[in-house]
Coordinates of C-alpha atoms and ligand atoms in Angstrom, one line a residue:
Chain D
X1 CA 132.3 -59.3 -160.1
X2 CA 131.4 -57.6 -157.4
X3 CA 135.3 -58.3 -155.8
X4 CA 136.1 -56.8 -158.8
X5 CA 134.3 -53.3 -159.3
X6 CA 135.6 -52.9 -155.7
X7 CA 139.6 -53.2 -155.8
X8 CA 139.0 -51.0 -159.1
X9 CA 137.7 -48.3 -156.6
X10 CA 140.4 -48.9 -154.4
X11 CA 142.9 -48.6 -156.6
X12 CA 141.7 -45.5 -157.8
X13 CA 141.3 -43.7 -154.2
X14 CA 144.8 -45.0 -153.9
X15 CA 146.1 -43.2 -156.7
X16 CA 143.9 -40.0 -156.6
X17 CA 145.2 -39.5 -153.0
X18 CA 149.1 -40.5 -154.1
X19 CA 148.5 -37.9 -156.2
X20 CA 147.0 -35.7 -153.9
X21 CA 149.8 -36.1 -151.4
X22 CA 152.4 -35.6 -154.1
X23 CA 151.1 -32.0 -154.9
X24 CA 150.3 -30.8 -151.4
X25 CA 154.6 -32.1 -150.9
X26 CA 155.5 -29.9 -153.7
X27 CA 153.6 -27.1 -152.2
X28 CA 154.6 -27.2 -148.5
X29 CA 158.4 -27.7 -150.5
X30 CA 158.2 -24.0 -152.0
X31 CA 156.0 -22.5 -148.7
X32 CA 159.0 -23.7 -146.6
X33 CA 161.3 -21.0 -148.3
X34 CA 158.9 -18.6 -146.5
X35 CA 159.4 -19.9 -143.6
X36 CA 161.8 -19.2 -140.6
X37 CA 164.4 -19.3 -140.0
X38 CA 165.6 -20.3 -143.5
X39 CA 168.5 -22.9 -143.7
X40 CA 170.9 -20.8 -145.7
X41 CA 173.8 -23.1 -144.7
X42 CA 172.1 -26.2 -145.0
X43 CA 171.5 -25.1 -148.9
X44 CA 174.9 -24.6 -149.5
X45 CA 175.9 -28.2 -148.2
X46 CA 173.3 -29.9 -150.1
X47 CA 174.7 -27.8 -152.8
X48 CA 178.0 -29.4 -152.4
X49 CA 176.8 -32.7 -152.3
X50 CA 174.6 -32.7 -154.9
X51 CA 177.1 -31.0 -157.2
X52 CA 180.4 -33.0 -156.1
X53 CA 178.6 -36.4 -156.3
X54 CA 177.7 -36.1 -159.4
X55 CA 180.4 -33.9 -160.6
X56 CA 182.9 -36.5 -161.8
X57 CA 180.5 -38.8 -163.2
X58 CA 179.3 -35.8 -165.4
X59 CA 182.5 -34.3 -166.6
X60 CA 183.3 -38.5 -167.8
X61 CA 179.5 -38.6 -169.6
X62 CA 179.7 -35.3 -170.9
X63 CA 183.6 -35.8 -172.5
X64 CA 182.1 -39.3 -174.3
X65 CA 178.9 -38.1 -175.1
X66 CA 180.7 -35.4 -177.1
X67 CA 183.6 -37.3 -178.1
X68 CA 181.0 -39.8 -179.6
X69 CA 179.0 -37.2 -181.3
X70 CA 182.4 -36.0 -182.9
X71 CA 183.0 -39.6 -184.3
X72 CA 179.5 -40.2 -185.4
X73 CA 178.4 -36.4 -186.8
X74 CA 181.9 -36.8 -188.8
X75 CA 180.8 -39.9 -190.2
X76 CA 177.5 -38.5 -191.4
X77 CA 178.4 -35.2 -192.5
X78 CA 182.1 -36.5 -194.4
X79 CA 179.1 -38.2 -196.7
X80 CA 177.6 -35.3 -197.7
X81 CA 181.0 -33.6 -197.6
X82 CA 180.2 -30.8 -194.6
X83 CA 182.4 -31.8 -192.3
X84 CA 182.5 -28.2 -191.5
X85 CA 179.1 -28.2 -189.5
X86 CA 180.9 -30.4 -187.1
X87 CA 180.7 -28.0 -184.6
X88 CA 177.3 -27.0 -184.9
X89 CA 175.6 -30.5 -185.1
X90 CA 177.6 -31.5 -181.7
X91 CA 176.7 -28.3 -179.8
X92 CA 172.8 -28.2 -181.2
X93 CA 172.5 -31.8 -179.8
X94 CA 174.0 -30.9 -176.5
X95 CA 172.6 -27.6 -176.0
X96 CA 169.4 -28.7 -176.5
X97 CA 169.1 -32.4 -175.9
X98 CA 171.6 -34.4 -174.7
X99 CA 172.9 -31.9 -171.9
X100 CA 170.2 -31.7 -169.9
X101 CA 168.5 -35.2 -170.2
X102 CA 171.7 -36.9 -169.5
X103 CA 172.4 -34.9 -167.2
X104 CA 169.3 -35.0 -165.0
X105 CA 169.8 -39.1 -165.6
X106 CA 173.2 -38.8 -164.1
X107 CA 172.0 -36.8 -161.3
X108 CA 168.8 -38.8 -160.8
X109 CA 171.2 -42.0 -160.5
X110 CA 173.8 -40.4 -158.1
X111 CA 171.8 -37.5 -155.9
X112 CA 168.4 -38.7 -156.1
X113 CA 168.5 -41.9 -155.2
X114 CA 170.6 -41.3 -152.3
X115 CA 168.0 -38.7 -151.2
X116 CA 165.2 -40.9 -151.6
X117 CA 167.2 -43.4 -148.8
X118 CA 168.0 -41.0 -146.4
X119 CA 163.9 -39.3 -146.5
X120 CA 163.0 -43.0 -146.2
X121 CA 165.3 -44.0 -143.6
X122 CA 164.8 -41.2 -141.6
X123 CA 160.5 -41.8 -141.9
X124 CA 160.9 -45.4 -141.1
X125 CA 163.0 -45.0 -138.0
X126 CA 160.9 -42.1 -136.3
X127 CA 163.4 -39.0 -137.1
X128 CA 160.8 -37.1 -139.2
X129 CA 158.2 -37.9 -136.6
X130 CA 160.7 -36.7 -134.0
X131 CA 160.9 -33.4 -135.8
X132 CA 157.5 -32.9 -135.8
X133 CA 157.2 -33.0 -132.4
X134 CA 159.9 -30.6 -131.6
X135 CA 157.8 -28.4 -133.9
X136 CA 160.2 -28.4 -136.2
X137 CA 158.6 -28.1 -139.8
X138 CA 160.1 -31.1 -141.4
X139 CA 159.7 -29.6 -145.0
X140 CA 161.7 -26.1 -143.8
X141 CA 164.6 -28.4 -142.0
X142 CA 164.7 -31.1 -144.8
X143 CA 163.0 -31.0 -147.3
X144 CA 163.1 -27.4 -148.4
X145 CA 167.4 -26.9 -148.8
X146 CA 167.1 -30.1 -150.8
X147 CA 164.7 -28.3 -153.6
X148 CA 166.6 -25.5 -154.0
X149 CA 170.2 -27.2 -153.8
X150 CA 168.8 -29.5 -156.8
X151 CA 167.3 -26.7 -158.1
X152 CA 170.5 -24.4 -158.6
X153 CA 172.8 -27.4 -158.7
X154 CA 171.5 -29.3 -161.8
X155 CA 171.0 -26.1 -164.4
X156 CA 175.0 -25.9 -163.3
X157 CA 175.9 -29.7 -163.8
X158 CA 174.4 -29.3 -167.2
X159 CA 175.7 -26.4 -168.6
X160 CA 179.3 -28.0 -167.3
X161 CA 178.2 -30.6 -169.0
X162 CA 177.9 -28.9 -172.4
X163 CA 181.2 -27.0 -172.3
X164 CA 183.3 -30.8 -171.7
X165 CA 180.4 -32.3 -174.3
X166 CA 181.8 -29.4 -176.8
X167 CA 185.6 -29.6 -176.1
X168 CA 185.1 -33.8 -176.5
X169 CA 183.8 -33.0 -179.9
X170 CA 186.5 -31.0 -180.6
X171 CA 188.9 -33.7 -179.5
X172 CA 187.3 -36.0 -181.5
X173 CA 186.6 -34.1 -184.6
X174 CA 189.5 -32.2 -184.5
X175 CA 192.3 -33.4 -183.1
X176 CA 191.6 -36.9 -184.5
X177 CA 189.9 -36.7 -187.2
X178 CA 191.6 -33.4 -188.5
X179 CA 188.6 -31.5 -189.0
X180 CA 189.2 -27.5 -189.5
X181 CA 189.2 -26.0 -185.9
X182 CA 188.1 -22.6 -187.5
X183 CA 185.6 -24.4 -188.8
X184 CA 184.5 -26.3 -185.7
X185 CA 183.9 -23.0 -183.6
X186 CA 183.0 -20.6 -185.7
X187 CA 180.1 -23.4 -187.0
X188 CA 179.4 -23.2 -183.2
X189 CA 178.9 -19.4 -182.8
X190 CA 177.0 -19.1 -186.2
X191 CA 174.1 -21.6 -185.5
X192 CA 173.5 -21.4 -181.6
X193 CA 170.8 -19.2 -181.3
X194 CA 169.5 -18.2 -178.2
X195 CA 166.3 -20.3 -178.4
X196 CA 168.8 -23.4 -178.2
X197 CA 170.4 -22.2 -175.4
X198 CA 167.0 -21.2 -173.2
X199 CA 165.5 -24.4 -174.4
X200 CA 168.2 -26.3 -172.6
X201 CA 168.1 -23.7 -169.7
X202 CA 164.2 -24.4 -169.2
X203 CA 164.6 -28.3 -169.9
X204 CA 167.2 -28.4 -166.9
X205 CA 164.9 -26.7 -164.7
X206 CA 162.2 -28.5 -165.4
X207 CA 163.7 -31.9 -165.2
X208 CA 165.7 -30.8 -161.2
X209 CA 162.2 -30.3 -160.2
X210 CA 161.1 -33.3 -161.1
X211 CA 163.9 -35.1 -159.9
X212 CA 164.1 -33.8 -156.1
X213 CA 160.0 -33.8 -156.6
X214 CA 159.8 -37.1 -157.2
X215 CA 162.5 -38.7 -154.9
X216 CA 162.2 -36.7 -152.1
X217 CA 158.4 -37.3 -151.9
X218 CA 158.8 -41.0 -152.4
X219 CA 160.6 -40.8 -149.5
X220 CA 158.9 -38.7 -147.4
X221 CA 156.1 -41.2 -148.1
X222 CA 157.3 -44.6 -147.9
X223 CA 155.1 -45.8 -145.3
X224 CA 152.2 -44.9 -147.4
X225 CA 153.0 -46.3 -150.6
X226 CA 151.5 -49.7 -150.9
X227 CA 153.0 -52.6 -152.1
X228 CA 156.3 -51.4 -150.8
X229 CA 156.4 -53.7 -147.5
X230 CA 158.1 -52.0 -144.5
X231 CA 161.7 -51.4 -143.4
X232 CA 164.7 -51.8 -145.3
X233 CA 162.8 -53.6 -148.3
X234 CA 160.8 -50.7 -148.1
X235 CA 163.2 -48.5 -148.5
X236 CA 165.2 -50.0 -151.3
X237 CA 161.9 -50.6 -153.3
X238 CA 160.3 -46.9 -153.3
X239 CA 164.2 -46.1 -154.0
X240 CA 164.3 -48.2 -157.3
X241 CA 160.8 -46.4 -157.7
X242 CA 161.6 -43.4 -158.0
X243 CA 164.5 -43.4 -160.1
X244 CA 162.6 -45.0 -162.4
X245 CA 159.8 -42.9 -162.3
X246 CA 162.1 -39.7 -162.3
X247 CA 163.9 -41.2 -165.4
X248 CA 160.8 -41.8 -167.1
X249 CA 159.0 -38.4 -166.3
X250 CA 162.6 -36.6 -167.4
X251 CA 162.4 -38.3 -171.0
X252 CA 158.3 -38.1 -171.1
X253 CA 158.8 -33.9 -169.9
X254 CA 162.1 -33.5 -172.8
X255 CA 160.0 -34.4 -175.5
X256 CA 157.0 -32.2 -174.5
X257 CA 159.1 -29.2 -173.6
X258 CA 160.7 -29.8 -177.1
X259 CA 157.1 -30.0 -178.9
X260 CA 156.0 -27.0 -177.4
X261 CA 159.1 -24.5 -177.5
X262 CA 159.9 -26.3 -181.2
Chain B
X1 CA 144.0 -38.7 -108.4
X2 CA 145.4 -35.4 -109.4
X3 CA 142.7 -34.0 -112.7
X4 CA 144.1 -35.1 -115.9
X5 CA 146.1 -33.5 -118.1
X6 CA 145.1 -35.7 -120.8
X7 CA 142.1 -36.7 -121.6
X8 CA 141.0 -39.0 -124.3
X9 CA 137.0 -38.6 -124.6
X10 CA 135.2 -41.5 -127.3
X11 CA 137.6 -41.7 -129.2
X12 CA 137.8 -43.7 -132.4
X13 CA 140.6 -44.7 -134.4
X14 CA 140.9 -47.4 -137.2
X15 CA 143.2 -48.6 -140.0
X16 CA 140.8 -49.5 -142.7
X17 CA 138.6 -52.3 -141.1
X18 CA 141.0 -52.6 -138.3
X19 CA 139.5 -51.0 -135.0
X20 CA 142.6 -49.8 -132.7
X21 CA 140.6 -47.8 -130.2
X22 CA 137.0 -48.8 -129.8
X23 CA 135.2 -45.6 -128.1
X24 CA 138.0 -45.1 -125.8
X25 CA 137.5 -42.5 -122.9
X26 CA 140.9 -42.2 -120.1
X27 CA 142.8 -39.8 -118.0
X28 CA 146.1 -39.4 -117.6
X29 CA 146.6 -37.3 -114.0
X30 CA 149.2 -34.6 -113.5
X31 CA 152.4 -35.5 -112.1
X32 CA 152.0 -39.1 -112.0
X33 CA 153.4 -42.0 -114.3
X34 CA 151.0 -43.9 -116.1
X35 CA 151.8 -47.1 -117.5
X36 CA 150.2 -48.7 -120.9
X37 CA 150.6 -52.2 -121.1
X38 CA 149.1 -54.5 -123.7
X39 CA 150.5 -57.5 -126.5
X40 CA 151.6 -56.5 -129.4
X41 CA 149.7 -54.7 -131.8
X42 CA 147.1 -53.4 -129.8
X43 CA 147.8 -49.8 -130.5
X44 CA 150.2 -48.3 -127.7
X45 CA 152.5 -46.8 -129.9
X46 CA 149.3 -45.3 -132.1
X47 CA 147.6 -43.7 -128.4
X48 CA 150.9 -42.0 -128.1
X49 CA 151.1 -40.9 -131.8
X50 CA 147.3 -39.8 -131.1
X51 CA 148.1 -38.0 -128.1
X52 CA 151.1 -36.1 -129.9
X53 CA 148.9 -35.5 -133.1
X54 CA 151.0 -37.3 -135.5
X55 CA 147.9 -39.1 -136.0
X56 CA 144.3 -37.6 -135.9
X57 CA 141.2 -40.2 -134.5
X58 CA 138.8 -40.7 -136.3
X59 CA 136.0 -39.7 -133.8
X60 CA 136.5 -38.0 -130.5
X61 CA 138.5 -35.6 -128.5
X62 CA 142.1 -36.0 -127.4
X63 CA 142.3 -32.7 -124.6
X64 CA 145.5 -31.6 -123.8
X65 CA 145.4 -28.8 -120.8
X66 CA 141.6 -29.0 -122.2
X67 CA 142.1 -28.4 -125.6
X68 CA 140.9 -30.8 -127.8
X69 CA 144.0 -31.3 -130.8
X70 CA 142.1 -33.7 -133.1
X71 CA 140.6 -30.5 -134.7
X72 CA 143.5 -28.3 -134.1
X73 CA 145.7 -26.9 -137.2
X74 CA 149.2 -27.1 -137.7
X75 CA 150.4 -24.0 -136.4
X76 CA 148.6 -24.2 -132.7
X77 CA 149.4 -28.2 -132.8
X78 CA 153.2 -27.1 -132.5
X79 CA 152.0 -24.3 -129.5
X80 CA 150.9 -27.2 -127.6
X81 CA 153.8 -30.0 -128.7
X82 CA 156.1 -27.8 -127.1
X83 CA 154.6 -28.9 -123.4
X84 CA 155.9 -32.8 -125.0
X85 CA 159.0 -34.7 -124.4
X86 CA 159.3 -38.1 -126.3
X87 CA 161.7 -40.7 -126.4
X88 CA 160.8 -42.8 -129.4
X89 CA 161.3 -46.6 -129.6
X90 CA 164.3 -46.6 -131.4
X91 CA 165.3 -43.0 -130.2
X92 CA 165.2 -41.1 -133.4
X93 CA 168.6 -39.4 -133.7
X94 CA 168.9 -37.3 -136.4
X95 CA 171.7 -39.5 -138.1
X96 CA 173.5 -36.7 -140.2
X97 CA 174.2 -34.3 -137.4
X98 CA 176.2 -35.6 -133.7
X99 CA 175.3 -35.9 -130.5
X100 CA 175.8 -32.5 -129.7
X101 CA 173.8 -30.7 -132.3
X102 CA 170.7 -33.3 -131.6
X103 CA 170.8 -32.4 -128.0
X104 CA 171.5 -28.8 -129.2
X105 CA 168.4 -28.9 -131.8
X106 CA 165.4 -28.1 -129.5
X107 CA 167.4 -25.0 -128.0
X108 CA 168.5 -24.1 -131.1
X109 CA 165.0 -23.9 -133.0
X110 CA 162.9 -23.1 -130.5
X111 CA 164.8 -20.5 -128.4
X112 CA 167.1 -17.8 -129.2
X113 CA 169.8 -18.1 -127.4
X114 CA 173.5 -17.2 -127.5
X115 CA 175.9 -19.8 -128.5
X116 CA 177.6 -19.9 -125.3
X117 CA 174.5 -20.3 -123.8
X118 CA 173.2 -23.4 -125.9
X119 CA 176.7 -24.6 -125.3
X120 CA 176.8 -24.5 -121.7
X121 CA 173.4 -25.7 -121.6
X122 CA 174.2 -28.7 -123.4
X123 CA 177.3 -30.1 -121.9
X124 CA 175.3 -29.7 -118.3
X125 CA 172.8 -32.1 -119.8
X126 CA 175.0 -34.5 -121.6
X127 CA 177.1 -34.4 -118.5
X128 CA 174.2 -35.5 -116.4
X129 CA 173.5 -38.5 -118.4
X130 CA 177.0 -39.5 -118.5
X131 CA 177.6 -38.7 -122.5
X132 CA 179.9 -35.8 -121.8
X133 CA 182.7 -36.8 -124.4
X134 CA 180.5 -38.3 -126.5
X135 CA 179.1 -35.2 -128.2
X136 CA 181.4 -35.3 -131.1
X137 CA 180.0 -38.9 -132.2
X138 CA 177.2 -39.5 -134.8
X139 CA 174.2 -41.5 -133.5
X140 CA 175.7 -44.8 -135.6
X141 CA 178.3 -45.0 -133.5
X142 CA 176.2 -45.5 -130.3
X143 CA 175.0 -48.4 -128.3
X144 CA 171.3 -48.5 -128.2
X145 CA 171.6 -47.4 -124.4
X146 CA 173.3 -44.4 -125.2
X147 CA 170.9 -43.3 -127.6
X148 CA 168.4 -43.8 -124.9
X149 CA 170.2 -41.7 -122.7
X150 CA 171.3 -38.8 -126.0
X151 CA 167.4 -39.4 -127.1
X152 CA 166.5 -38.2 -123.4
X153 CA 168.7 -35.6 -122.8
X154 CA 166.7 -34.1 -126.4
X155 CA 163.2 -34.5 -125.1
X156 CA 164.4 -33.2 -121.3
X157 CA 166.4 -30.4 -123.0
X158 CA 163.0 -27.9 -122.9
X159 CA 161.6 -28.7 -119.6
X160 CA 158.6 -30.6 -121.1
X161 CA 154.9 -30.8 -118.9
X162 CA 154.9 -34.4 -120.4
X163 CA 157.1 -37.3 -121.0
X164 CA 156.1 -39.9 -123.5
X165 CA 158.4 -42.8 -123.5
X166 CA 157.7 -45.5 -126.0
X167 CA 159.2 -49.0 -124.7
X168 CA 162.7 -46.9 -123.3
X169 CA 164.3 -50.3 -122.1
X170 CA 162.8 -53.0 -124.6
X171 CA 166.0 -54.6 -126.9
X172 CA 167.9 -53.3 -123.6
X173 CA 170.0 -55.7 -121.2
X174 CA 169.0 -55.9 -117.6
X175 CA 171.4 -53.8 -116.5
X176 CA 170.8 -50.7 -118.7
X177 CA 167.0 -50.8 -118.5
X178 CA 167.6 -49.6 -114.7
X179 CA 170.1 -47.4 -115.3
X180 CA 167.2 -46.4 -117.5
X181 CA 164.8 -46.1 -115.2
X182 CA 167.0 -44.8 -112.7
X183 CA 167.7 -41.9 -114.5
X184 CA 163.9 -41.8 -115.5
X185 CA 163.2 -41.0 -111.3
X186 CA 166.2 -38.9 -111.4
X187 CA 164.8 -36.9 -113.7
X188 CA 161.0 -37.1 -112.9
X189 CA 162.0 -35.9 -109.5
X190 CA 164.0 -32.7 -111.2
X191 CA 161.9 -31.3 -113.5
X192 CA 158.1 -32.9 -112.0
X193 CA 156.7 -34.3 -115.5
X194 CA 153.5 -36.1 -116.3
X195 CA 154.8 -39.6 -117.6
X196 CA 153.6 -42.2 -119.9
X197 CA 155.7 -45.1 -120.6
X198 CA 154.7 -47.6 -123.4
X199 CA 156.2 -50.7 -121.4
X200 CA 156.7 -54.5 -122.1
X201 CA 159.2 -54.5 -119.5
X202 CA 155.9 -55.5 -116.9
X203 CA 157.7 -55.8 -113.6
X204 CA 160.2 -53.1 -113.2
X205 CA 157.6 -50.9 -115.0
X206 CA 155.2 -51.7 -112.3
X207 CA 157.2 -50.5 -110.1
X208 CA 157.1 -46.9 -111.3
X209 CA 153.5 -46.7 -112.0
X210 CA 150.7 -44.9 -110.4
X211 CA 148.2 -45.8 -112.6
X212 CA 148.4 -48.9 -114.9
X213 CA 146.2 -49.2 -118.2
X214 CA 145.8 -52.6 -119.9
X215 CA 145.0 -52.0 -123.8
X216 CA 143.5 -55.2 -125.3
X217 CA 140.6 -55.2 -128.1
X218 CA 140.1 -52.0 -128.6
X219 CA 139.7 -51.0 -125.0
X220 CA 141.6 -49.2 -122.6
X221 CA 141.4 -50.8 -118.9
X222 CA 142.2 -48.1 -116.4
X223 CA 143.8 -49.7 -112.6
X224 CA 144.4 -47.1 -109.9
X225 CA 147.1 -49.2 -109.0
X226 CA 149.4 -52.1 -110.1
X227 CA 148.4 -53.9 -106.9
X228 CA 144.7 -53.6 -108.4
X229 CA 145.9 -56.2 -110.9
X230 CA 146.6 -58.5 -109.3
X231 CA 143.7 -59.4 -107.9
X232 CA 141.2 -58.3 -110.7
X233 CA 138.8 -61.1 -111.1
X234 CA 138.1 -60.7 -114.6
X235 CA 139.2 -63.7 -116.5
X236 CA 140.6 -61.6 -119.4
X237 CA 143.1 -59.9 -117.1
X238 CA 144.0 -62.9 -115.2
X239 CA 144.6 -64.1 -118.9
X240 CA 146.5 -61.1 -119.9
X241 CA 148.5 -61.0 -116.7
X242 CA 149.8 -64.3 -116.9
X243 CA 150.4 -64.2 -120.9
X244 CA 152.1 -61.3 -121.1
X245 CA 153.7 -60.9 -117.7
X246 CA 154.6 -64.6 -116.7
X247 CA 153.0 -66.2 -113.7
X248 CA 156.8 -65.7 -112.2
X249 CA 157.9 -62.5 -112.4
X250 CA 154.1 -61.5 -110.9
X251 CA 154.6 -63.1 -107.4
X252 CA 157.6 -61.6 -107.5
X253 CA 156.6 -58.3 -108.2
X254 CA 153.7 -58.3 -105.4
X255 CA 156.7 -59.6 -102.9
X256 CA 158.4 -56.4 -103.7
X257 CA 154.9 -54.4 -103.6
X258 CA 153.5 -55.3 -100.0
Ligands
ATP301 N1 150.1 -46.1 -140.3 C1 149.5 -47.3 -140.1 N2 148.7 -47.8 -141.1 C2 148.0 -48.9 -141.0 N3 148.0 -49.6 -139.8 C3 148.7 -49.2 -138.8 C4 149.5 -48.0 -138.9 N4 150.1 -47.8 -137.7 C5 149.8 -48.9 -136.9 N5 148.9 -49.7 -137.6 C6 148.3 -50.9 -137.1 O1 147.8 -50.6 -135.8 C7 148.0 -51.7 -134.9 C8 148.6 -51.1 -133.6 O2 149.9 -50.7 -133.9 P1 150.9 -50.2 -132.8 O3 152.1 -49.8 -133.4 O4 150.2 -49.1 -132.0 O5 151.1 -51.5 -131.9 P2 151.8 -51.6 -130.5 O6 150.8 -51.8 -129.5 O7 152.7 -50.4 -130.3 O8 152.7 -52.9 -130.7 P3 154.2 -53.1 -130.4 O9 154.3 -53.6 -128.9 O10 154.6 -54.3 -131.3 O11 155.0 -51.9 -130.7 C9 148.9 -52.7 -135.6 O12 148.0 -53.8 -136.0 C10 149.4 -52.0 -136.8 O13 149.4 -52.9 -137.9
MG302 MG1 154.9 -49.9 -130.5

């Protein structure tokens, strides 16, 4: 019994102070944009390779996303015989769902788990300890370009991802399935309001922070997370972690941003 | 002995229940090499962590220059690591960026310099530690006795007080743990640092050390001397000695000594 109430309470300081650590990382993440001398250059190259490793992979989800949506709101609608609101169903569901949650999955799979690896590596084999004792404010080197490239790159990858989402729609709608192109955009321009649009721009946002948040961090902590044995293993477990908590938290966050701004 | 430069004073530090150091009070004199010896897992790579305040004790002071850093913030933490030079176990090469611009990195951050400066500055100390060529390579495609020697062109590139070097030669083959420690005197000589080598590498070690601490159970056991171990008469050390160090390579070693 005893055994019992005790591993309860361990448990719990384990997870008030993961919690703990997690926020005092997101803090010291912003603070090091204050400090100097900022990594402009370093920014622009995560930039890059945030934005061209996922780049392919998002122009290919976003063209069958929307070619899919063509197929399946043409389907629907020819039932009730409004094809002509083609356009509008397959730009309301990118704009304000699909764009940004698939994107932010994409990105998760492709930038954020690679971040994750190299944080971790770079813990486990002394580099970040190395940086802190060159006095080098491992959060304004590392960690800090890394929040702002996801930051900037990811409301980008998802707005890209809209526009191929839209002309897959049209590809699919129109060019297949011979739906009225006047129709398809003008159905477009009439029912995106600007509510749809910030929505998505907010979603996006919110989901790159939790993305670089939560893989970065995991990380930068994986000698502290327990469970997660040491070394490579280590490594590759708080990886798989945190893509699947920055998945989860990137469908929990889209439907509560949607409740709220509804 | 020379005062110390470091000082630990009772301290404490534990993983959970595990007790690493037990009430622990040592000197490390200026100028001179001290050597910390001890099986595995008894905490030399945590005393150096300690005395670099990656790790904080849990009671008592760590003075550096006589300041204690176990209550020290962040900010006067880095004042005072700038005195440090380490050379990690497995170096610690920042993997993304080449030789040169890890050699280049403590110049680069912590003084403004011009280019050509930082450049010339650089190529002087790879060439030194034959890498000159090399500087264009990422870390990966190293042998582990060239990253020594890139890890220890980094920590030399600021003229550091203090040297810590955690097991430099262990995973090393005979040859290039002297070449190793040759270029360990080479450079002691040069720039006059403190030293404290983490060491399994007992007899060559020995060699370099002016004052020897055994770490086992908690406790740090301070010899003036390597000679002075020899002929210790407590049973733990005799124990220790011929554990760790091998009754061989010992008689040896005191050959070389007298
Ligand atoms: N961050 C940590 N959390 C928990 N325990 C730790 C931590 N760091 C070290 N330890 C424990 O402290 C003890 C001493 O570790 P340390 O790395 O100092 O050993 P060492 O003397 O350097 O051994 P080796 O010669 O194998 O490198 C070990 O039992 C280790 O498990
Ligand atoms: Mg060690």
């Amino acid at each position: 019994m005893f055994q019992y109430i005790e591993k309860l309470g361990a448990t719990t300081i384990y997870y008030l102070r993961d919690i703990g650590r997690m926020g005092l990382f997101l803090l010291q993440s912003f603070a090091g944009v204050f400090s100097h001398p900022f990594r402009f250059r370093e920014t622009i190259r995560q930039i890059k390779e945030i934005g061209s490793s996922s780049l392919g992979l998002i122009a290919f989800t976003g063209a069958f996303t929307g070619m899919v949506l063509g197929l399946q709101g043409y389907y629907t609608l020819s039932k009730f015989g409004s094809e002509g609101a083609l356009g509008s169903a397959v730009a309301l569901s990118l704009i304000r769902e699909l764009g940004p949650v698939l994107t932010a999955l994409m990105v998760v799979g492709r930038a954020g788990s690679a971040m994750c690896a190299e944080i971790g590596i770079m813990r486990n084999s002394e580099q970040l300890d190395a940086l802190e004792c060159m006095a080098i404010d491992p959060f304004r080197y590392l960690i800090t370009p890394k929040f702002l490239a996801t930051l900037i790159s990811v409301p980008i990858l998802t707005q890209f991802f809209n526009l191929i989402g839209i002309a897959g729609g049209y590809l699919a709608g129109v060019v297949l399935l011979g739906v009225n192109p006047g129709a398809y955009t003008s159905g477009i321009e009439q029912s995106v309001v600007n509510l749809d649009i910030n929505l998505g721009i907010v979603k996006s946002f919110v989901f790159a922070l939790l993305i670089v948040w939560i893989c970065a961090g995991r990380g930068y902590f994986v000698h502290l997370i327990r469970g997660a044995g040491f070394g490579a293993e280590g490594v590759s477990r708080v990886t798989t972690q945190a893509v699947v908590y920055s998945s989860i938290s990137v469908l929990l966050w889209d439907y509560l941003i949607t409740a709220v701004m509804l | 002995m020379s005062r110390p430069i470091i000082e630990f004073i009772d301290v404490v530090k534990a993983f959970g229940t595990q007790r690493i150091l037990d009430h622990v009070s040592v000197g490390f004199p200026e100028g001179k090499t001290t050597v910390i010896a001890g099986g595995s897992g008894q905490g030399k790579s945590v005393s150096l962590k300690l005395i670099l305040g990656l790790i904080k004790p849990e009671s008592g002071q760590i003075l550096i220059e006589g300041q204690d850093i176990a209550s020290m913030k962040r900010r006067q933490l880095n004042t005072i690591r700038t005195n440090f030079g380490v050379l990690f176990q497995g170096s610690a090469l920042l993997d993304s960026i080449t030789v040169f611009e890890n050699v280049a990195l403590p110049l680069r951050e912590r003084r403004s310099l011009s280019r050509q400066e930082v450049h010339r500055r650089v190529e002087e100390m790879l060439d030194q530690f034959d890498l000159s060529g090399h500087g264009e390579k990422y870390p990966a495609q190293l042998s582990g006795g060239m990253k020594k020697r890139v890890g220890l062109s980094r920590a030399l590139m600021l003229q550091p007080k203090i040297m810590l070097f955690d097991e430099p030669t262990t995973g090393l083959d005979p040859e290039i743990s002297m070449e190793i420690y040759r270029l360990f005197f080479k450079t002691q000589k040069k720039f006059g640092y403190t030293s404290i080598i983490v060491s399994h590498d007992i007899p060559k070690v020995f060699n370099l050390a002016d004052q020897v601490i055994i770490l086992k159970d908690g406790k740090m056991i301070v010899f003036d001397s390597p000679e002075e171990i020899q002929f210790s008469v407590n049973p733990e050390i005799q124990s220790f000695v011929e554990t760790t160090m091998g009754q061989v390579y010992i008689s040896q070693d005191i050959e070389k000594l007298s």
